């Protein structure tokens, strides 16, 4: 639905007696918009779970219920199982089912290799991140308990929903380092009751009735936080209950038109967000509540769409470069980024190139040199005498000495770039340090 069609729908439904009756009970369009945004993380998580549990093929990102699946290679453009992937770490995934009891997690010693084990509830909040930052390189054994389950002590990790996603990032330093990284992956263990395979659910493009019916099932399976009850009261006209009740048959044609308009507003608003992002000296910096969103439902929905499974800022800073149109670049010319010799972090950094899709997602892009990111571990880069780095960005090879530091953009179409800084220091977190802007040459 485009903007003109949306405005026509809104004008038509506003004139009907049924619409005026619903307006007396509350704005059904606004209720549908807010409820759609609130529930999008549940839908995206359910879709990711379904893809991973049923994945086939050597390069697929697989996962089990209460068991790990491992990606043995770095992500490439053909891997589109999740939006905005990194090209620095191997992924390991497990979908947790704690309904029958706790699950035990073992993390092996990793020495100085970066690892993070993120435990996300079904609303995409990081309930815990275990690994280099929190454990050092010692590893450990932990008991994951769901809502209402008993457990105490430093080794107990409380998960806020009965189902959850565990996503592990293990740093790999080039092809020769893969066997050692695989050994770390193989040391990850889960032990617990056998999980129950989940059903199929609607996706974000599904019709309103299928979407909200699936949301109701997911709410029943993984109830919301008590502080979310105000949202459900605000959206009472929709009849979506926090315990999972929803009856799409109760609405007449005029009411359905309102609901469809609200869903369209929510979807169009998210896709257009990149044009309204706030930039500071050429970069959009993450909000402090990234990865643990509280009642910031709009931001949570945006991240679920464009960066599902984002880590908290204490673990990693995600910066989006300011482009020609918001956070999106469209030019055919050359761009330049001057990277300081040292960034204030205790981990590593990388600048990753993405092609932007029409529905607001981002994936790695094919290029002639198979380089999808540039970072502090990229071999063959030419640094300046002071250790700083000139990164050249464009659709074609910049030639000469610049070729060594070329980050290829897609051959055509819009693109975006994300800079990741793992284990940022305080001056990065509080804004005292700012990255230089990407400049058009």
Short mmCIF file of C-alpha atoms in Angstrom, two decimals:
data_model
loop_
_atom_site.label_atom_id
_atom_site.label_comp_id
_atom_site.label_asym_id
_atom_site.label_seq_id
_atom_site.Cartn_x
_atom_site.Cartn_y
_atom_site.Cartn_z
CA UNK A 1 0.00 0.00 0.00
CA UNK A 2 1.53 3.35 -1.04
CA UNK A 3 0.98 6.68 0.70
CA UNK A 4 -1.81 7.83 -1.66
CA UNK A 5 -3.70 4.57 -1.18
CA UNK A 6 -3.21 4.78 2.58
CA UNK A 7 -4.62 8.32 2.73
CA UNK A 8 -7.61 7.26 0.63
CA UNK A 9 -8.31 4.37 2.98
CA UNK A 10 -8.07 6.62 6.03
CA UNK A 11 -10.42 9.18 4.50
CA UNK A 12 -12.97 6.54 3.54
CA UNK A 13 -13.07 4.77 6.88
CA UNK A 14 -13.28 7.99 8.86
CA UNK A 15 -16.63 8.80 7.23
CA UNK A 16 -18.42 5.57 8.14
CA UNK A 17 -20.80 5.23 11.12
CA UNK A 18 -18.98 2.08 12.20
CA UNK A 19 -15.70 3.93 12.23
CA UNK A 20 -17.18 6.69 14.38
CA UNK A 21 -18.47 4.03 16.79
CA UNK A 22 -15.02 2.48 17.07
CA UNK A 23 -13.51 5.93 17.51
CA UNK A 24 -15.68 6.35 20.59
CA UNK A 25 -14.07 3.22 22.01
CA UNK A 26 -10.60 4.27 20.95
CA UNK A 27 -8.66 4.73 17.75
CA UNK A 28 -8.60 1.29 16.12
CA UNK A 29 -6.08 2.40 13.51
CA UNK A 30 -3.69 3.57 16.22
CA UNK A 31 -4.35 0.40 18.22
CA UNK A 32 -3.45 -1.80 15.24
CA UNK A 33 -0.35 0.27 14.50
CA UNK A 34 0.96 0.08 18.07
CA UNK A 35 0.11 -3.61 18.47
CA UNK A 36 1.77 -4.51 15.16
CA UNK A 37 4.98 -2.74 16.20
CA UNK A 38 4.89 -4.22 19.69
CA UNK A 39 4.55 -7.76 18.34
CA UNK A 40 7.01 -7.58 15.44
CA UNK A 41 9.95 -8.95 17.51
CA UNK A 42 7.85 -12.01 18.43
CA UNK A 43 7.05 -12.60 14.77
CA UNK A 44 10.64 -12.11 13.61
CA UNK A 45 11.96 -14.42 16.33
CA UNK A 46 9.41 -17.10 15.43
CA UNK A 47 10.40 -16.83 11.77
CA UNK A 48 14.11 -17.05 12.57
CA UNK A 49 13.46 -20.07 14.78
CA UNK A 50 11.49 -21.84 12.04
CA UNK A 51 14.20 -21.17 9.43
CA UNK A 52 17.02 -22.45 11.64
CA UNK A 53 15.23 -25.52 12.96
CA UNK A 54 14.35 -26.64 9.44
CA UNK A 55 17.54 -25.46 7.67
CA UNK A 56 19.25 -27.84 5.25
CA UNK A 57 22.48 -27.64 3.28
CA UNK A 58 26.13 -27.34 4.21
CA UNK A 59 26.17 -23.55 4.52
CA UNK A 60 22.80 -23.14 6.26
CA UNK A 61 22.62 -21.68 9.75
CA UNK A 62 21.17 -24.60 11.67
CA UNK A 63 20.00 -24.84 15.25
CA UNK A 64 18.36 -27.40 17.46
CA UNK A 65 15.94 -27.27 20.37
CA UNK A 66 18.10 -27.22 23.48
CA UNK A 67 21.05 -28.16 21.29
CA UNK A 68 23.55 -26.22 19.20
CA UNK A 69 23.88 -25.87 15.48
CA UNK A 70 27.13 -24.39 14.20
CA UNK A 71 28.06 -22.35 11.16
CA UNK A 72 31.55 -23.51 10.23
CA UNK A 73 32.29 -20.67 7.79
CA UNK A 74 32.00 -16.92 7.91
CA UNK A 75 28.79 -15.51 6.46
CA UNK A 76 28.73 -14.79 2.71
CA UNK A 77 26.10 -13.06 0.51
CA UNK A 78 24.21 -16.30 -0.11
CA UNK A 79 23.52 -16.62 3.64
CA UNK A 80 20.31 -14.67 4.25
CA UNK A 81 18.98 -16.37 7.34
CA UNK A 82 19.24 -13.19 9.42
CA UNK A 83 19.51 -9.48 8.59
CA UNK A 84 22.72 -7.44 9.01
CA UNK A 85 25.13 -10.32 9.77
CA UNK A 86 28.75 -9.74 10.69
CA UNK A 87 31.68 -11.16 8.75
CA UNK A 88 33.99 -11.45 11.78
CA UNK A 89 32.66 -14.33 13.82
CA UNK A 90 31.30 -17.81 13.41
CA UNK A 91 27.73 -18.20 14.61
CA UNK A 92 26.38 -20.97 16.80
CA UNK A 93 22.67 -21.09 17.60
CA UNK A 94 20.29 -22.92 19.88
CA UNK A 95 16.59 -22.33 20.50
CA UNK A 96 15.73 -22.93 24.12
CA UNK A 97 12.58 -24.60 25.44
CA UNK A 98 12.54 -24.24 29.21
CA UNK A 99 8.93 -25.33 29.69
CA UNK A 100 9.97 -28.76 31.00
CA UNK A 101 12.80 -27.57 33.19
CA UNK A 102 16.19 -25.83 33.26
CA UNK A 103 18.94 -26.32 30.69
CA UNK A 104 22.65 -26.47 31.52
CA UNK A 105 25.11 -24.51 29.37
CA UNK A 106 28.86 -25.18 29.24
CA UNK A 107 31.20 -22.59 27.69
CA UNK A 108 34.77 -23.84 27.09
CA UNK A 109 37.87 -21.81 27.97
CA UNK A 110 38.69 -19.46 25.09
CA UNK A 111 41.91 -17.77 26.27
CA UNK A 112 42.17 -14.42 24.45
CA UNK A 113 39.73 -15.34 21.64
CA UNK A 114 36.59 -13.19 21.68
CA UNK A 115 33.33 -15.01 22.33
CA UNK A 116 29.86 -13.89 23.36
CA UNK A 117 26.92 -16.11 24.27
CA UNK A 118 23.79 -13.98 24.07
CA UNK A 119 20.60 -15.31 25.66
CA UNK A 120 17.63 -13.44 24.21
CA UNK A 121 14.04 -13.76 25.31
CA UNK A 122 11.35 -13.92 22.63
CA UNK A 123 10.95 -10.14 22.78
CA UNK A 124 14.65 -9.80 21.71
CA UNK A 125 15.90 -8.50 25.06
CA UNK A 126 19.34 -9.79 26.00
CA UNK A 127 18.73 -11.42 29.37
CA UNK A 128 22.43 -12.27 29.63
CA UNK A 129 25.62 -12.08 27.56
CA UNK A 130 28.26 -14.54 28.75
CA UNK A 131 31.78 -14.57 27.37
CA UNK A 132 34.94 -12.52 27.06
CA UNK A 133 33.56 -9.37 28.69
CA UNK A 134 31.82 -11.09 31.58
CA UNK A 135 33.89 -14.26 32.13
CA UNK A 136 37.32 -13.45 30.75
CA UNK A 137 38.64 -16.47 28.91
CA UNK A 138 37.78 -18.99 31.62
CA UNK A 139 34.46 -20.29 30.37
CA UNK A 140 32.10 -21.93 32.86
CA UNK A 141 28.92 -23.93 33.41
CA UNK A 142 25.55 -22.21 33.92
CA UNK A 143 21.97 -23.21 34.63
CA UNK A 144 19.34 -21.49 32.49
CA UNK A 145 15.98 -21.24 34.25
CA UNK A 146 12.67 -20.02 32.90
CA UNK A 147 9.94 -17.94 34.55
CA UNK A 148 8.78 -19.41 37.86
CA UNK A 149 11.54 -22.01 38.02
CA UNK A 150 13.75 -22.25 41.09
CA UNK A 151 17.44 -21.57 41.11
CA UNK A 152 19.95 -19.35 42.85
CA UNK A 153 23.65 -18.62 42.78
CA UNK A 154 26.14 -17.00 40.45
CA UNK A 155 25.83 -19.78 37.89
CA UNK A 156 22.05 -19.32 37.42
CA UNK A 157 20.86 -17.34 34.39
CA UNK A 158 17.23 -16.27 34.51
CA UNK A 159 15.45 -16.18 31.16
CA UNK A 160 12.37 -13.98 31.05
CA UNK A 161 10.31 -16.12 28.63
CA UNK A 162 9.84 -19.90 28.50
CA UNK A 163 11.41 -19.94 25.04
CA UNK A 164 14.54 -18.09 23.98
CA UNK A 165 17.34 -17.83 21.43
CA UNK A 166 20.97 -18.44 22.31
CA UNK A 167 23.31 -16.92 19.73
CA UNK A 168 27.06 -17.40 20.07
CA UNK A 169 29.65 -15.30 18.22
CA UNK A 170 33.15 -16.81 18.08
CA UNK A 171 35.90 -14.66 16.57
CA UNK A 172 37.85 -16.20 13.71
CA UNK A 173 41.02 -14.65 12.34
CA UNK A 174 41.12 -15.84 8.76
CA UNK A 175 40.97 -19.22 7.04
CA UNK A 176 43.94 -20.68 8.92
CA UNK A 177 42.22 -19.97 12.24
CA UNK A 178 39.06 -21.94 11.43
CA UNK A 179 40.11 -25.27 13.01
CA UNK A 180 40.87 -23.56 16.33
CA UNK A 181 37.57 -21.66 16.19
CA UNK A 182 35.74 -24.90 15.41
CA UNK A 183 37.28 -26.46 18.53
CA UNK A 184 35.76 -23.65 20.62
CA UNK A 185 32.39 -24.23 19.00
CA UNK A 186 32.61 -27.94 19.70
CA UNK A 187 33.24 -27.14 23.37
CA UNK A 188 29.84 -25.44 23.67
CA UNK A 189 27.38 -27.85 25.30
CA UNK A 190 23.70 -27.79 26.24
CA UNK A 191 22.05 -30.41 28.42
CA UNK A 192 18.40 -30.51 29.39
CA UNK A 193 14.94 -31.85 28.58
CA UNK A 194 14.04 -32.46 24.97
CA UNK A 195 12.25 -29.43 23.53
CA UNK A 196 8.86 -29.45 21.82
CA UNK A 197 8.94 -28.43 18.16
CA UNK A 198 7.05 -25.13 17.65
CA UNK A 199 4.31 -24.62 15.10
CA UNK A 200 4.36 -22.37 12.05
CA UNK A 201 3.49 -18.69 12.39
CA UNK A 202 2.66 -15.76 10.15
CA UNK A 203 5.34 -13.36 8.97
CA UNK A 204 5.43 -9.56 8.79
CA UNK A 205 3.93 -9.55 5.27
CA UNK A 206 0.97 -11.70 6.31
CA UNK A 207 -2.61 -10.33 6.29
CA UNK A 208 -3.64 -8.57 9.49
CA UNK A 209 -5.83 -11.42 10.75
CA UNK A 210 -3.14 -14.08 10.28
CA UNK A 211 -0.51 -11.78 11.79
CA UNK A 212 -2.46 -10.97 14.95
CA UNK A 213 -3.70 -14.55 15.32
CA UNK A 214 -0.09 -15.72 15.33
CA UNK A 215 0.78 -12.95 17.78
CA UNK A 216 -1.93 -14.23 20.10
CA UNK A 217 -0.44 -17.73 20.00
CA UNK A 218 3.04 -16.38 20.68
CA UNK A 219 1.77 -14.28 23.60
CA UNK A 220 0.20 -17.38 25.13
CA UNK A 221 3.45 -19.29 24.64
CA UNK A 222 5.71 -16.49 25.94
CA UNK A 223 3.77 -13.99 28.09
CA UNK A 224 4.84 -10.34 28.15
CA UNK A 225 6.37 -8.45 31.04
CA UNK A 226 3.91 -6.93 33.56
CA UNK A 227 5.02 -3.42 32.54
CA UNK A 228 3.68 -4.11 29.04
CA UNK A 229 0.08 -4.27 30.27
CA UNK A 230 -0.38 -0.53 29.67
CA UNK A 231 0.22 -1.13 25.96
CA UNK A 232 -2.51 -3.77 25.86
CA UNK A 233 -4.94 -1.43 27.62
CA UNK A 234 -4.08 1.27 25.09
CA UNK A 235 -4.85 -1.17 22.27
CA UNK A 236 -7.95 -2.64 23.92
CA UNK A 237 -10.14 -1.95 20.89
CA UNK A 238 -8.19 -4.53 18.93
CA UNK A 239 -9.13 -7.24 21.42
CA UNK A 240 -5.58 -8.59 21.64
CA UNK A 241 -5.16 -9.97 25.14
CA UNK A 242 -1.75 -10.35 26.85
CA UNK A 243 -2.74 -13.94 27.62
CA UNK A 244 -3.24 -14.65 23.93
CA UNK A 245 -6.91 -14.00 23.17
CA UNK A 246 -7.82 -12.58 19.73
CA UNK A 247 -10.93 -12.97 17.56
CA UNK A 248 -10.62 -11.54 14.04
CA UNK A 249 -14.25 -12.44 13.23
CA UNK A 250 -15.60 -9.74 15.54
CA UNK A 251 -14.71 -6.92 13.12
CA UNK A 252 -16.89 -5.58 10.32
CA UNK A 253 -15.58 -4.23 7.02
CA UNK A 254 -15.10 -0.69 8.30
CA UNK A 255 -13.18 -1.89 11.34
CA UNK A 256 -11.01 -4.14 9.19
CA UNK A 257 -10.16 -1.16 6.99
CA UNK A 258 -8.99 0.73 10.08
CA UNK A 259 -6.85 -2.19 11.19
CA UNK A 260 -5.30 -2.54 7.74
CA UNK A 261 -4.52 1.18 7.73
CA UNK A 262 -2.81 0.91 11.11
CA UNK A 263 -0.71 -2.04 9.97
CA UNK A 264 0.28 -0.15 6.81
CA UNK A 265 1.28 2.88 8.86
CA UNK A 266 3.49 0.75 11.09
CA UNK A 267 5.16 -1.11 8.25
CA UNK A 268 5.75 1.97 6.09
CA UNK A 269 7.04 3.92 9.07
CA UNK A 270 9.68 1.31 9.88
CA UNK A 271 10.94 1.06 6.30
CA UNK A 272 11.21 4.84 6.06
CA UNK A 273 13.02 5.19 9.37
CA UNK A 274 16.50 5.18 7.82
CA UNK A 275 15.67 8.52 6.20
CA UNK A 276 14.89 10.01 9.61
CA UNK A 277 17.83 8.68 11.60
CA UNK A 278 19.76 11.16 13.72
CA UNK A 279 23.44 11.48 12.81
CA UNK A 280 26.30 12.95 14.80
CA UNK A 281 29.34 13.87 12.72
CA UNK A 282 28.36 11.40 10.02
CA UNK A 283 27.28 8.41 12.12
CA UNK A 284 24.14 7.20 13.80
CA UNK A 285 25.15 5.98 17.26
CA UNK A 286 23.16 3.29 19.08
CA UNK A 287 20.76 4.12 21.85
CA UNK A 288 21.81 3.09 25.33
CA UNK A 289 18.88 0.66 25.55
CA UNK A 290 19.91 -1.34 22.48
CA UNK A 291 19.48 -5.02 23.25
CA UNK A 292 17.34 -4.44 26.36
CA UNK A 293 14.51 -2.19 25.24
CA UNK A 294 12.18 -1.76 28.17
CA UNK A 295 9.01 -0.09 26.85
CA UNK A 296 10.68 1.43 23.79
CA UNK A 297 8.57 -0.70 21.46
CA UNK A 298 9.16 1.29 18.28
CA UNK A 299 12.94 1.04 18.60
CA UNK A 300 12.67 -2.63 19.47
CA UNK A 301 10.61 -3.24 16.32
CA UNK A 302 13.11 -1.35 14.17
CA UNK A 303 16.02 -3.43 15.45
CA UNK A 304 14.02 -6.64 14.94
CA UNK A 305 13.55 -5.65 11.31
CA UNK A 306 16.99 -4.23 10.50
CA UNK A 307 19.34 -5.80 13.08
CA UNK A 308 17.74 -8.77 14.79
CA UNK A 309 19.82 -10.13 17.71
CA UNK A 310 21.77 -6.91 18.31
CA UNK A 311 24.05 -7.02 21.34
CA UNK A 312 23.89 -4.42 24.15
CA UNK A 313 26.19 -1.42 23.72
CA UNK A 314 28.49 -2.57 26.53
CA UNK A 315 29.27 -5.59 24.37
CA UNK A 316 29.35 -3.94 20.94
CA UNK A 317 28.72 -0.51 19.47
CA UNK A 318 26.89 -0.55 16.12
CA UNK A 319 27.34 2.64 14.10
CA UNK A 320 25.48 3.27 10.83
CA UNK A 321 27.24 5.60 8.39
CA UNK A 322 25.37 8.62 7.07
CA UNK A 323 24.76 8.20 3.36
CA UNK A 324 23.32 10.16 0.48
CA UNK A 325 19.77 9.55 1.73
CA UNK A 326 19.67 8.97 5.47
CA UNK A 327 21.69 5.87 6.25
CA UNK A 328 21.59 4.63 2.65
CA UNK A 329 24.18 5.35 -0.02
CA UNK A 330 23.22 5.49 -3.68
CA UNK A 331 26.14 7.13 -5.50
CA UNK A 332 28.37 5.54 -8.13
CA UNK A 333 31.43 7.52 -7.10
CA UNK A 334 34.11 6.98 -4.51
CA UNK A 335 33.80 7.44 -0.75
CA UNK A 336 36.56 7.71 1.85
CA UNK A 337 36.79 6.87 5.54
CA UNK A 338 39.84 7.85 7.62
CA UNK A 339 40.12 5.36 10.49
CA UNK A 340 42.30 6.41 13.45
CA UNK A 341 45.27 4.21 14.33
CA UNK A 342 43.63 3.21 17.62
CA UNK A 343 39.94 3.05 18.52
CA UNK A 344 38.96 3.13 22.20
CA UNK A 345 37.97 -0.51 22.60
CA UNK A 346 39.23 -3.72 24.15
CA UNK A 347 37.99 -6.00 21.39
CA UNK A 348 38.09 -5.51 17.63
CA UNK A 349 36.38 -3.39 14.97
CA UNK A 350 35.08 -3.89 11.45
CA UNK A 351 33.26 -1.89 8.77
CA UNK A 352 30.78 -4.10 6.90
CA UNK A 353 29.13 -3.41 3.54
CA UNK A 354 25.46 -4.29 2.97
CA UNK A 355 23.07 -4.10 0.08
CA UNK A 356 19.76 -2.60 1.18
CA UNK A 357 16.53 -4.43 0.33
CA UNK A 358 13.19 -2.82 -0.42
CA UNK A 359 11.68 -4.09 2.84
CA UNK A 360 14.32 -2.49 5.06
CA UNK A 361 16.76 -5.36 5.58
CA UNK A 362 20.49 -5.59 4.89
CA UNK A 363 22.67 -8.42 3.57
CA UNK A 364 26.24 -8.93 2.39
CA UNK A 365 26.80 -8.17 -1.26
CA UNK A 366 28.65 -9.99 -4.02
CA UNK A 367 31.86 -8.34 -5.22
CA UNK A 368 34.86 -9.28 -7.39
CA UNK A 369 37.35 -9.64 -4.53
CA UNK A 370 35.02 -11.38 -2.02
CA UNK A 371 35.69 -8.74 0.61
CA UNK A 372 32.61 -7.99 2.69
CA UNK A 373 34.21 -6.01 5.51
CA UNK A 374 37.40 -4.21 6.46
CA UNK A 375 38.69 -4.24 10.02
CA UNK A 376 41.69 -4.31 12.27
CA UNK A 377 42.45 -7.93 11.31
CA UNK A 378 42.01 -7.64 7.52
CA UNK A 379 45.20 -8.89 5.82
CA UNK A 380 46.99 -6.87 3.19
CA UNK A 381 45.82 -3.39 4.20
CA UNK A 382 48.18 -0.45 3.69
CA UNK A 383 48.39 1.76 6.76
CA UNK A 384 49.74 5.28 6.97
CA UNK A 385 52.97 6.09 8.83
CA UNK A 386 51.02 6.97 11.98
CA UNK A 387 49.06 3.70 11.86
CA UNK A 388 45.84 5.26 10.59
CA UNK A 389 43.93 3.67 7.73
CA UNK A 390 42.33 5.15 4.60
CA UNK A 391 39.38 3.01 3.52
CA UNK A 392 38.13 3.54 -0.04
CA UNK A 393 34.51 2.63 -0.72
CA UNK A 394 32.86 2.32 -4.12
CA UNK A 395 31.31 0.13 -6.77
CA UNK A 396 34.51 -0.09 -8.82
CA UNK A 397 38.17 -0.61 -7.97
CA UNK A 398 39.72 2.77 -7.04
CA UNK A 399 43.04 1.64 -8.52
CA UNK A 400 46.66 2.18 -7.58
CA UNK A 401 47.61 2.13 -3.91
CA UNK A 402 43.95 2.49 -2.99
CA UNK A 403 43.05 -1.00 -4.20
CA UNK A 404 44.52 -2.66 -1.10
CA UNK A 405 42.10 -0.73 1.12
CA UNK A 406 39.02 -1.02 -1.10
CA UNK A 407 35.67 -2.00 0.42
CA UNK A 408 33.50 -2.90 -2.59
CA UNK A 409 29.92 -1.62 -2.79
CA UNK A 410 27.17 -3.44 -4.72
CA UNK A 411 27.41 -3.17 -8.50
CA UNK A 412 24.09 -1.34 -8.42
CA UNK A 413 21.37 -0.31 -6.02
CA UNK A 414 21.39 1.25 -2.55
CA UNK A 415 23.86 0.17 0.10
CA UNK A 416 24.67 0.82 3.75
CA UNK A 417 27.63 0.40 6.06
CA UNK A 418 27.79 -0.60 9.70
CA UNK A 419 30.85 -0.15 11.89
CA UNK A 420 31.06 -2.59 14.80
CA UNK A 421 33.29 -1.88 17.78
CA UNK A 422 33.44 -4.79 20.22
CA UNK A 423 34.10 -4.22 23.90
CA UNK A 424 34.03 -0.43 23.64
CA UNK A 425 35.68 1.67 26.34
CA UNK A 426 33.87 4.36 28.28
CA UNK A 427 34.88 7.23 26.01
CA UNK A 428 33.23 5.40 23.10
CA UNK A 429 30.11 4.71 25.13
CA UNK A 430 29.65 8.22 26.49
CA UNK A 431 30.37 10.07 23.24
CA UNK A 432 33.75 11.60 24.02
CA UNK A 433 35.12 9.68 21.05
CA UNK A 434 33.53 10.17 17.64
CA UNK A 435 34.37 8.36 14.43
CA UNK A 436 35.38 10.51 11.43
CA UNK A 437 32.61 10.76 8.85
CA UNK A 438 32.51 8.90 5.52
CA UNK A 439 33.29 11.53 2.88
CA UNK A 440 32.30 11.61 -0.77
CA UNK A 441 35.45 12.03 -2.89
#
